Amino acid sequence: MQVERIAGVAHPWGLALMPDGRFLVSERNDARIQLGTRDGKMVQVEGVPPVFRYKGPTGRSQAGLFHVALHPDFADNRLVYFSFSQPSEEGAGTAIARGRLVETGDKPRLENVEVIFTPKAHDSSGLHFGGRFVFHPQDKSIILSIGERRNISRAQKRDDEAGAFIRMMDDGAVPNDNPFIGQPDAAPTLFALGNRNSHGLAFHPETGQLWANDHGPKGGDEINRIEAGKNYGWPFQTAGVDYSGAPIGKGARGVEDMADPVHVFERTVAPSGLAFYTGDMFPEWRGHMLHGGLAARALVRTALDGDTVSEEEWMLRDLDRRIRDVQVDRDGAIWVVTEHEDGEILRITRADTPTGSGSADRRR
């Protein structure tokens, strides 16, 4: 494999590949979206609203600017969507906003920015925001993961949007076919629940099924097939244990009324970002899942045989970088962003593929 360094960026979180070969990248800590080119030129996109960035006594915080994505009809409507920790008097909540990308004048900017989703309940925690979202390939509705904000009981409350997968239309309206519509004890936006802190969502390119990876506590990282109305178990069903070593829940599988995970990683991955490989550059990987690995410091490839993971490979480990997001471009190259103060945008190709004009190439 050949690794091409496209650009440096501080604490990147999400990456959106544009139709013309450029890209957008979000910076979590500085709450910036940057527009970049293959030759490494970066310019800040104006118009991002205020973002909550918790600074507690230890400085630990997962809050900030999260995923960035293009509307499926971006070529026509120029709409850019992004998730972020929205500040409020109660603290913050995981929100989605959108704006129209305009490139006239001195700097690119988002115009007519509007928040299309904000959760009913905010709190002061700086942890477990989730924040990954994906557009449905058919109706263009949005599925958003929201973590349980390090309050495990929230993941099992049907009237609470934390610890859940939320579905909305591309303008923020609640779809009338959401699974809990009309149930007084459930949030109308709720699509599925029992999520701890999912940072990877993707639709299978052939089956159209929605898949997610989810962070376990200490161990217990999972791959799940997400279906409307299902409960994915946290904290009653998990293979992990508390950070103290104390047991959590009733086991990894078989808990009544809860969907079993498709796969539990034996080693801690801390998965973030998920893409199905659909290109021609690595034809042997078509249909495989590519997971960013934070704790793994790897790009983790998993092959599916129906609902079973038949193969698992940890790649790019010699880079020794936390991988936050992963995307596949139209040429079949794999793009990853590494989550560090001196983070990078990297493009992965076969070793015999000519690189572009990125600033540094490394063969692995």
CSV table of C-alpha atoms in Angstrom, one decimal:
chain,number,residue,atom,x,y,z
A,1,MET,CA,0.0,0.0,0.0
A,2,GLN,CA,1.1,3.5,-0.7
A,3,VAL,CA,0.3,6.4,1.6
A,4,GLU,CA,0.1,9.9,0.2
A,5,ARG,CA,0.0,12.8,2.7
A,6,ILE,CA,-2.4,15.3,1.3
A,7,ALA,CA,-2.4,17.9,4.1
A,8,GLY,CA,-1.9,18.5,7.8
A,9,VAL,CA,-4.9,19.5,10.0
A,10,ALA,CA,-5.4,19.7,13.8
A,11,HIS,CA,-7.7,17.2,15.4
A,12,PRO,CA,-9.7,16.4,12.2
A,13,TRP,CA,-13.0,14.5,12.8
A,14,GLY,CA,-15.0,14.2,9.5
A,15,LEU,CA,-14.1,14.2,5.9
A,16,ALA,CA,-16.3,14.9,2.9
A,17,LEU,CA,-15.0,14.2,-0.7
A,18,MET,CA,-16.4,16.6,-3.2
A,19,PRO,CA,-17.4,15.8,-6.8
A,20,ASP,CA,-14.6,17.9,-8.3
A,21,GLY,CA,-11.8,16.1,-6.4
A,22,ARG,CA,-11.6,18.6,-3.5
A,23,PHE,CA,-12.6,17.9,0.1
A,24,LEU,CA,-14.1,19.4,3.2
A,25,VAL,CA,-12.6,18.4,6.6
A,26,SER,CA,-13.9,19.3,10.1
A,27,GLU,CA,-11.6,20.2,13.0
A,28,ARG,CA,-13.1,19.2,16.3
A,29,ASN,CA,-11.3,21.4,18.8
A,30,ASP,CA,-11.1,24.6,16.8
A,31,ALA,CA,-14.6,24.1,15.3
A,32,ARG,CA,-13.5,24.9,11.8
A,33,ILE,CA,-14.4,23.5,8.4
A,34,GLN,CA,-11.6,23.7,5.9
A,35,LEU,CA,-11.8,23.3,2.1
A,36,GLY,CA,-8.8,21.5,0.6
A,37,THR,CA,-7.3,20.5,-2.7
A,38,ARG,CA,-5.2,17.5,-3.7
A,39,ASP,CA,-2.1,19.6,-3.7
A,40,GLY,CA,-2.6,20.4,0.0
A,41,LYS,CA,-3.9,23.9,-0.2
A,42,MET,CA,-6.4,24.6,2.6
A,43,VAL,CA,-8.7,27.5,3.3
A,44,GLN,CA,-11.2,28.0,6.1
A,45,VAL,CA,-14.9,28.0,5.3
A,46,GLU,CA,-16.7,30.8,7.2
A,47,GLY,CA,-20.2,30.4,8.7
A,48,VAL,CA,-19.9,27.7,11.4
A,49,PRO,CA,-22.1,28.6,14.4
A,50,PRO,CA,-20.9,28.7,18.0
A,51,VAL,CA,-19.7,25.2,19.2
A,52,PHE,CA,-19.6,23.9,22.8
A,53,ARG,CA,-16.1,22.8,23.8
A,54,TYR,CA,-16.0,21.7,27.5
A,55,LYS,CA,-12.8,22.4,29.4
A,56,GLY,CA,-13.1,20.5,32.7
A,57,PRO,CA,-10.5,20.2,35.5
A,58,THR,CA,-8.7,17.5,33.6
A,59,GLY,CA,-9.1,19.1,30.2
A,60,ARG,CA,-10.8,15.9,28.9
A,61,SER,CA,-13.5,16.6,26.3
A,62,GLN,CA,-15.0,14.9,23.3
A,63,ALA,CA,-17.1,18.0,22.4
A,64,GLY,CA,-16.6,20.1,19.4
A,65,LEU,CA,-17.3,20.0,15.7
A,66,PHE,CA,-18.0,16.5,14.4
A,67,HIS,CA,-18.9,15.1,11.0
A,68,VAL,CA,-19.3,17.0,7.8
A,69,ALA,CA,-21.1,15.6,4.7
A,70,LEU,CA,-22.5,16.8,1.4
A,71,HIS,CA,-26.2,16.5,0.6
A,72,PRO,CA,-26.7,13.7,-2.0
A,73,ASP,CA,-27.8,16.5,-4.5
A,74,PHE,CA,-24.8,18.7,-3.6
A,75,ALA,CA,-24.0,19.3,-7.3
A,76,ASP,CA,-27.3,21.1,-7.6
A,77,ASN,CA,-28.1,22.5,-4.2
A,78,ARG,CA,-24.6,23.1,-2.7
A,79,LEU,CA,-25.8,22.1,0.8
A,80,VAL,CA,-23.2,21.1,3.4
A,81,TYR,CA,-24.3,19.4,6.6
A,82,PHE,CA,-22.3,19.1,9.9
A,83,SER,CA,-22.9,17.8,13.4
A,84,PHE,CA,-21.6,19.6,16.5
A,85,SER,CA,-22.0,20.0,20.2
A,86,GLN,CA,-24.5,22.8,20.4
A,87,PRO,CA,-24.1,25.1,23.5
A,88,SER,CA,-27.0,25.9,25.7
A,89,GLU,CA,-27.7,27.0,29.3
A,90,GLU,CA,-27.9,23.3,30.3
A,91,GLY,CA,-24.6,22.5,28.6
A,92,ALA,CA,-24.7,20.9,25.2
A,93,GLY,CA,-26.3,18.4,22.9
A,94,THR,CA,-25.5,16.8,19.6
A,95,ALA,CA,-27.0,18.9,16.8
A,96,ILE,CA,-27.0,19.0,13.0
A,97,ALA,CA,-26.9,22.2,10.9
A,98,ARG,CA,-26.7,22.9,7.2
A,99,GLY,CA,-25.7,25.7,5.0
A,100,ARG,CA,-25.2,26.5,1.3
A,101,LEU,CA,-21.5,26.5,0.2
A,102,VAL,CA,-20.7,29.7,-1.6
A,103,GLU,CA,-17.3,30.3,-3.2
A,104,THR,CA,-17.7,33.8,-4.6
A,105,GLY,CA,-15.5,36.6,-3.1
A,106,ASP,CA,-12.4,36.2,-1.0
A,107,LYS,CA,-13.3,33.2,1.1
A,108,PRO,CA,-15.7,30.2,0.8
A,109,ARG,CA,-18.6,30.5,3.3
A,110,LEU,CA,-21.7,28.8,4.4
A,111,GLU,CA,-24.8,30.9,3.8
A,112,ASN,CA,-28.3,30.6,5.3
A,113,VAL,CA,-27.0,28.3,8.0
A,114,GLU,CA,-29.8,26.7,10.0
A,115,VAL,CA,-29.8,24.1,12.8
A,116,ILE,CA,-32.2,21.4,11.6
A,117,PHE,CA,-31.9,19.1,14.6
A,118,THR,CA,-31.2,19.7,18.3
A,119,PRO,CA,-32.0,17.1,21.0
A,120,LYS,CA,-34.7,17.7,23.5
A,121,ALA,CA,-32.3,17.3,26.5
A,122,HIS,CA,-28.8,18.9,26.8
A,123,ASP,CA,-26.4,18.3,29.7
A,124,SER,CA,-23.0,19.4,30.9
A,125,SER,CA,-21.0,16.3,30.2
A,126,GLY,CA,-18.1,16.6,27.8
A,127,LEU,CA,-18.3,12.9,26.7
A,128,HIS,CA,-20.0,10.5,24.3
A,129,PHE,CA,-21.7,12.8,21.8
A,130,GLY,CA,-21.7,10.3,19.0
A,131,GLY,CA,-22.1,12.7,16.0
A,132,ARG,CA,-21.7,10.5,12.9
A,133,PHE,CA,-24.6,10.7,10.4
A,134,VAL,CA,-25.4,9.3,7.0
A,135,PHE,CA,-27.9,10.0,4.3
A,136,HIS,CA,-30.3,7.2,3.3
A,137,PRO,CA,-29.6,6.2,-0.3
A,138,GLN,CA,-33.3,6.2,-1.3
A,139,ASP,CA,-35.3,8.9,0.5
A,140,LYS,CA,-32.3,11.1,1.6
A,141,SER,CA,-33.4,11.1,5.2
A,142,ILE,CA,-30.6,11.4,7.8
A,143,ILE,CA,-29.6,8.9,10.4
A,144,LEU,CA,-27.6,10.4,13.3
A,145,SER,CA,-25.9,8.6,16.2
A,146,ILE,CA,-26.0,10.2,19.6
A,147,GLY,CA,-23.9,8.8,22.4
A,148,GLU,CA,-25.4,8.3,25.9
A,149,ARG,CA,-23.3,11.2,27.2
A,150,ARG,CA,-21.5,8.9,29.7
A,151,ASN,CA,-24.9,8.4,31.5
A,152,ILE,CA,-25.6,4.7,30.7
A,153,SER,CA,-29.3,4.8,31.8
A,154,ARG,CA,-30.1,7.3,29.0
A,155,ALA,CA,-29.5,4.6,26.3
A,156,GLN,CA,-32.6,2.7,27.4
A,157,LYS,CA,-35.0,5.6,27.7
A,158,ARG,CA,-37.3,5.7,24.7
A,159,ASP,CA,-38.2,9.4,25.3
A,160,ASP,CA,-34.5,10.4,25.4
A,161,GLU,CA,-32.6,10.9,22.2
A,162,ALA,CA,-29.2,10.2,23.8
A,163,GLY,CA,-27.8,6.7,23.4
A,164,ALA,CA,-29.8,6.2,20.2
A,165,PHE,CA,-30.0,6.5,16.4
A,166,ILE,CA,-32.1,9.4,15.3
A,167,ARG,CA,-33.8,9.8,11.9
A,168,MET,CA,-35.0,13.0,10.3
A,169,MET,CA,-35.6,14.2,6.8
A,170,ASP,CA,-33.0,16.4,5.1
A,171,ASP,CA,-34.7,19.5,6.3
A,172,GLY,CA,-35.0,18.3,9.9
A,173,ALA,CA,-38.7,17.2,9.7
A,174,VAL,CA,-39.7,14.0,11.5
A,175,PRO,CA,-40.5,11.2,9.0
A,176,ASN,CA,-44.0,9.9,9.4
A,177,ASP,CA,-42.8,6.3,9.2
A,178,ASN,CA,-40.3,6.5,12.1
A,179,PRO,CA,-40.9,3.3,14.2
A,180,PHE,CA,-42.0,5.0,17.4
A,181,ILE,CA,-44.3,7.7,15.9
A,182,GLY,CA,-47.5,8.1,18.0
A,183,GLN,CA,-46.1,6.3,21.1
A,184,PRO,CA,-46.4,8.7,24.0
A,185,ASP,CA,-43.4,7.3,25.9
A,186,ALA,CA,-41.0,7.6,22.9
A,187,ALA,CA,-39.3,10.4,21.0
A,188,PRO,CA,-40.7,10.7,17.5
A,189,THR,CA,-37.2,11.1,16.1
A,190,LEU,CA,-36.1,7.7,17.6
A,191,PHE,CA,-35.0,5.1,15.0
A,192,ALA,CA,-33.2,2.6,17.2
A,193,LEU,CA,-31.8,2.6,20.8
A,194,GLY,CA,-29.2,1.0,23.0
A,195,ASN,CA,-26.2,2.8,21.4
A,196,ARG,CA,-23.2,3.6,23.7
A,197,ASN,CA,-21.2,5.9,21.4
A,198,SER,CA,-21.3,5.0,17.8
A,199,HIS,CA,-18.8,6.9,15.5
A,200,GLY,CA,-19.3,4.8,12.3
A,201,LEU,CA,-22.4,4.6,10.1
A,202,ALA,CA,-22.7,3.3,6.5
A,203,PHE,CA,-25.2,1.8,4.2
A,204,HIS,CA,-24.3,-1.4,2.4
A,205,PRO,CA,-23.9,-0.6,-1.3
A,206,GLU,CA,-25.7,-3.7,-2.4
A,207,THR,CA,-28.3,-4.6,0.3
A,208,GLY,CA,-29.1,-1.1,1.4
A,209,GLN,CA,-28.8,-2.2,5.0
A,210,LEU,CA,-27.5,0.2,7.6
A,211,TRP,CA,-24.4,-0.8,9.6
A,212,ALA,CA,-22.7,0.8,12.5
A,213,ASN,CA,-19.7,0.3,14.8
A,214,ASP,CA,-20.0,1.2,18.4
A,215,HIS,CA,-17.5,1.8,21.2
A,216,GLY,CA,-17.7,-0.7,24.1
A,217,PRO,CA,-16.5,0.3,27.5
A,218,LYS,CA,-13.3,-1.6,28.4
A,219,GLY,CA,-13.5,-4.1,25.5
A,220,GLY,CA,-16.7,-5.0,23.8
A,221,ASP,CA,-16.4,-2.9,20.6
A,222,GLU,CA,-19.2,-4.0,18.3
A,223,ILE,CA,-20.4,-4.1,14.7
A,224,ASN,CA,-24.2,-3.9,14.4
A,225,ARG,CA,-26.8,-4.1,11.6
A,226,ILE,CA,-29.2,-1.3,12.5
A,227,GLU,CA,-32.9,-1.9,11.9
A,228,ALA,CA,-35.8,0.4,12.7
A,229,GLY,CA,-37.2,0.0,16.2
A,230,LYS,CA,-34.5,-2.4,17.5
A,231,ASN,CA,-32.7,-2.1,20.8
A,232,TYR,CA,-28.9,-2.8,20.7
A,233,GLY,CA,-28.6,-3.5,24.3
A,234,TRP,CA,-26.3,-1.0,26.1
A,235,PRO,CA,-25.8,-1.2,29.0
A,236,PHE,CA,-27.6,-4.6,29.6
A,237,GLN,CA,-25.9,-6.4,26.7
A,238,THR,CA,-22.2,-6.0,26.2
A,239,ALA,CA,-19.0,-8.0,26.0
A,240,GLY,CA,-17.1,-5.2,27.8
A,241,VAL,CA,-16.6,-4.4,31.5
A,242,ASP,CA,-16.4,-1.2,33.4
A,243,TYR,CA,-13.1,0.7,33.4
A,244,SER,CA,-12.7,-0.5,37.0
A,245,GLY,CA,-13.0,-4.1,35.9
A,246,ALA,CA,-16.5,-4.5,37.3
A,247,PRO,CA,-18.9,-6.5,35.2
A,248,ILE,CA,-21.6,-4.7,33.2
A,249,GLY,CA,-24.9,-6.1,32.0
A,250,LYS,CA,-25.9,-9.8,31.3
A,251,GLY,CA,-23.4,-10.8,28.6
A,252,ALA,CA,-22.6,-10.1,25.0
A,253,ARG,CA,-25.6,-11.9,23.4
A,254,GLY,CA,-28.9,-13.4,24.1
A,255,VAL,CA,-30.5,-10.8,26.3
A,256,GLU,CA,-34.3,-10.8,25.8
A,257,ASP,CA,-35.7,-8.2,23.5
A,258,MET,CA,-32.3,-6.9,22.5
A,259,ALA,CA,-30.5,-7.3,19.1
A,260,ASP,CA,-27.3,-9.3,19.2
A,261,PRO,CA,-24.2,-7.7,17.7
A,262,VAL,CA,-23.0,-9.1,14.4
A,263,HIS,CA,-19.4,-9.0,15.6
A,264,VAL,CA,-17.6,-8.2,18.8
A,265,PHE,CA,-13.9,-7.3,18.3
A,266,GLU,CA,-11.6,-9.5,20.4
A,267,ARG,CA,-9.1,-6.6,20.7
A,268,THR,CA,-10.0,-3.0,21.5
A,269,VAL,CA,-10.4,-1.0,18.3
A,270,ALA,CA,-12.2,2.1,19.6
A,271,PRO,CA,-13.8,2.3,16.1
A,272,SER,CA,-14.5,5.7,14.5
A,273,GLY,CA,-15.6,6.2,10.9
A,274,LEU,CA,-16.9,3.4,8.6
A,275,ALA,CA,-17.0,3.0,4.9
A,276,PHE,CA,-17.9,0.1,2.6
A,277,TYR,CA,-15.3,-0.4,-0.1
A,278,THR,CA,-16.8,0.0,-3.5
A,279,GLY,CA,-13.9,0.8,-5.8
A,280,ASP,CA,-11.7,-0.9,-8.4
A,281,MET,CA,-8.3,-0.2,-7.0
A,282,PHE,CA,-8.6,-3.0,-4.4
A,283,PRO,CA,-11.2,-5.3,-6.1
A,284,GLU,CA,-10.5,-8.1,-3.6
A,285,TRP,CA,-12.0,-5.8,-0.9
A,286,ARG,CA,-15.3,-4.9,-2.6
A,287,GLY,CA,-18.1,-5.0,-0.1
A,288,HIS,CA,-15.7,-5.1,2.9
A,289,MET,CA,-16.0,-2.7,5.8
A,290,LEU,CA,-13.3,-0.2,6.6
A,291,HIS,CA,-13.2,1.1,10.2
A,292,GLY,CA,-11.0,3.8,11.6
A,293,GLY,CA,-9.3,2.6,14.7
A,294,LEU,CA,-8.4,5.1,17.5
A,295,ALA,CA,-7.0,2.7,20.2
A,296,ALA,CA,-6.0,0.3,17.4
A,297,ARG,CA,-4.1,3.0,15.6
A,298,ALA,CA,-5.0,1.1,12.5
A,299,LEU,CA,-7.4,0.9,9.5
A,300,VAL,CA,-9.4,-2.2,10.3
A,301,ARG,CA,-10.9,-4.2,7.4
A,302,THR,CA,-13.7,-6.6,8.0
A,303,ALA,CA,-15.2,-9.0,5.4
A,304,LEU,CA,-18.8,-10.0,5.7
A,305,ASP,CA,-20.3,-13.3,4.9
A,306,GLY,CA,-24.0,-12.5,5.3
A,307,ASP,CA,-24.3,-11.4,8.9
A,308,THR,CA,-20.9,-12.9,9.9
A,309,VAL,CA,-17.5,-11.3,9.9
A,310,SER,CA,-15.4,-13.9,8.1
A,311,GLU,CA,-12.1,-11.9,8.0
A,312,GLU,CA,-10.4,-9.1,10.0
A,313,GLU,CA,-7.2,-7.3,9.1
A,314,TRP,CA,-5.5,-4.4,10.9
A,315,MET,CA,-3.7,-2.3,8.4
A,316,LEU,CA,-1.5,0.8,8.5
A,317,ARG,CA,-0.3,0.0,12.0
A,318,ASP,CA,3.2,1.2,11.2
A,319,LEU,CA,1.9,4.7,10.9
A,320,ASP,CA,1.1,4.6,14.6
A,321,ARG,CA,-1.8,7.1,14.2
A,322,ARG,CA,-5.3,7.2,15.6
A,323,ILE,CA,-7.6,7.1,12.6
A,324,ARG,CA,-10.8,9.1,13.1
A,325,ASP,CA,-12.6,8.9,9.7
A,326,VAL,CA,-12.4,6.9,6.5
A,327,GLN,CA,-13.8,7.5,3.0
A,328,VAL,CA,-13.4,6.0,-0.5
A,329,ASP,CA,-13.1,8.2,-3.5
A,330,ARG,CA,-14.3,7.6,-7.1
A,331,ASP,CA,-10.9,6.2,-8.1
A,332,GLY,CA,-11.1,3.6,-5.4
A,333,ALA,CA,-8.5,5.2,-3.2
A,334,ILE,CA,-9.0,5.2,0.6
A,335,TRP,CA,-8.8,8.5,2.5
A,336,VAL,CA,-8.3,8.6,6.2
A,337,VAL,CA,-7.8,11.4,8.7
A,338,THR,CA,-5.6,11.0,11.8
A,339,GLU,CA,-6.8,12.4,15.1
A,340,HIS,CA,-3.9,14.3,16.5
A,341,GLU,CA,-2.8,17.9,17.1
A,342,ASP,CA,-0.6,17.4,14.1
A,343,GLY,CA,-3.2,15.3,12.3
A,344,GLU,CA,-3.1,14.4,8.7
A,345,ILE,CA,-5.3,13.8,5.7
A,346,LEU,CA,-3.9,10.7,4.0
A,347,ARG,CA,-4.8,9.0,0.7
A,348,ILE,CA,-4.2,5.2,0.4
A,349,THR,CA,-3.6,3.6,-3.0
A,350,ARG,CA,-1.9,0.4,-4.3
A,351,ALA,CA,1.8,0.5,-4.2
A,352,ASP,CA,2.0,0.7,-8.0
A,353,THR,CA,-0.4,3.6,-8.4
A,354,PRO,CA,0.9,7.0,-9.4
A,355,THR,CA,0.3,9.5,-6.6
A,356,GLY,CA,-1.1,13.0,-7.0
A,357,SER,CA,0.7,16.1,-5.9
A,358,GLY,CA,0.5,15.5,-2.1
A,359,SER,CA,3.4,16.6,-0.1
A,360,ALA,CA,4.9,13.3,1.1
A,361,ASP,CA,4.6,9.7,-0.1
A,362,ARG,CA,5.4,6.7,2.0
A,363,ARG,CA,5.2,3.1,0.9
A,364,ARG,CA,3.9,0.6,3.4
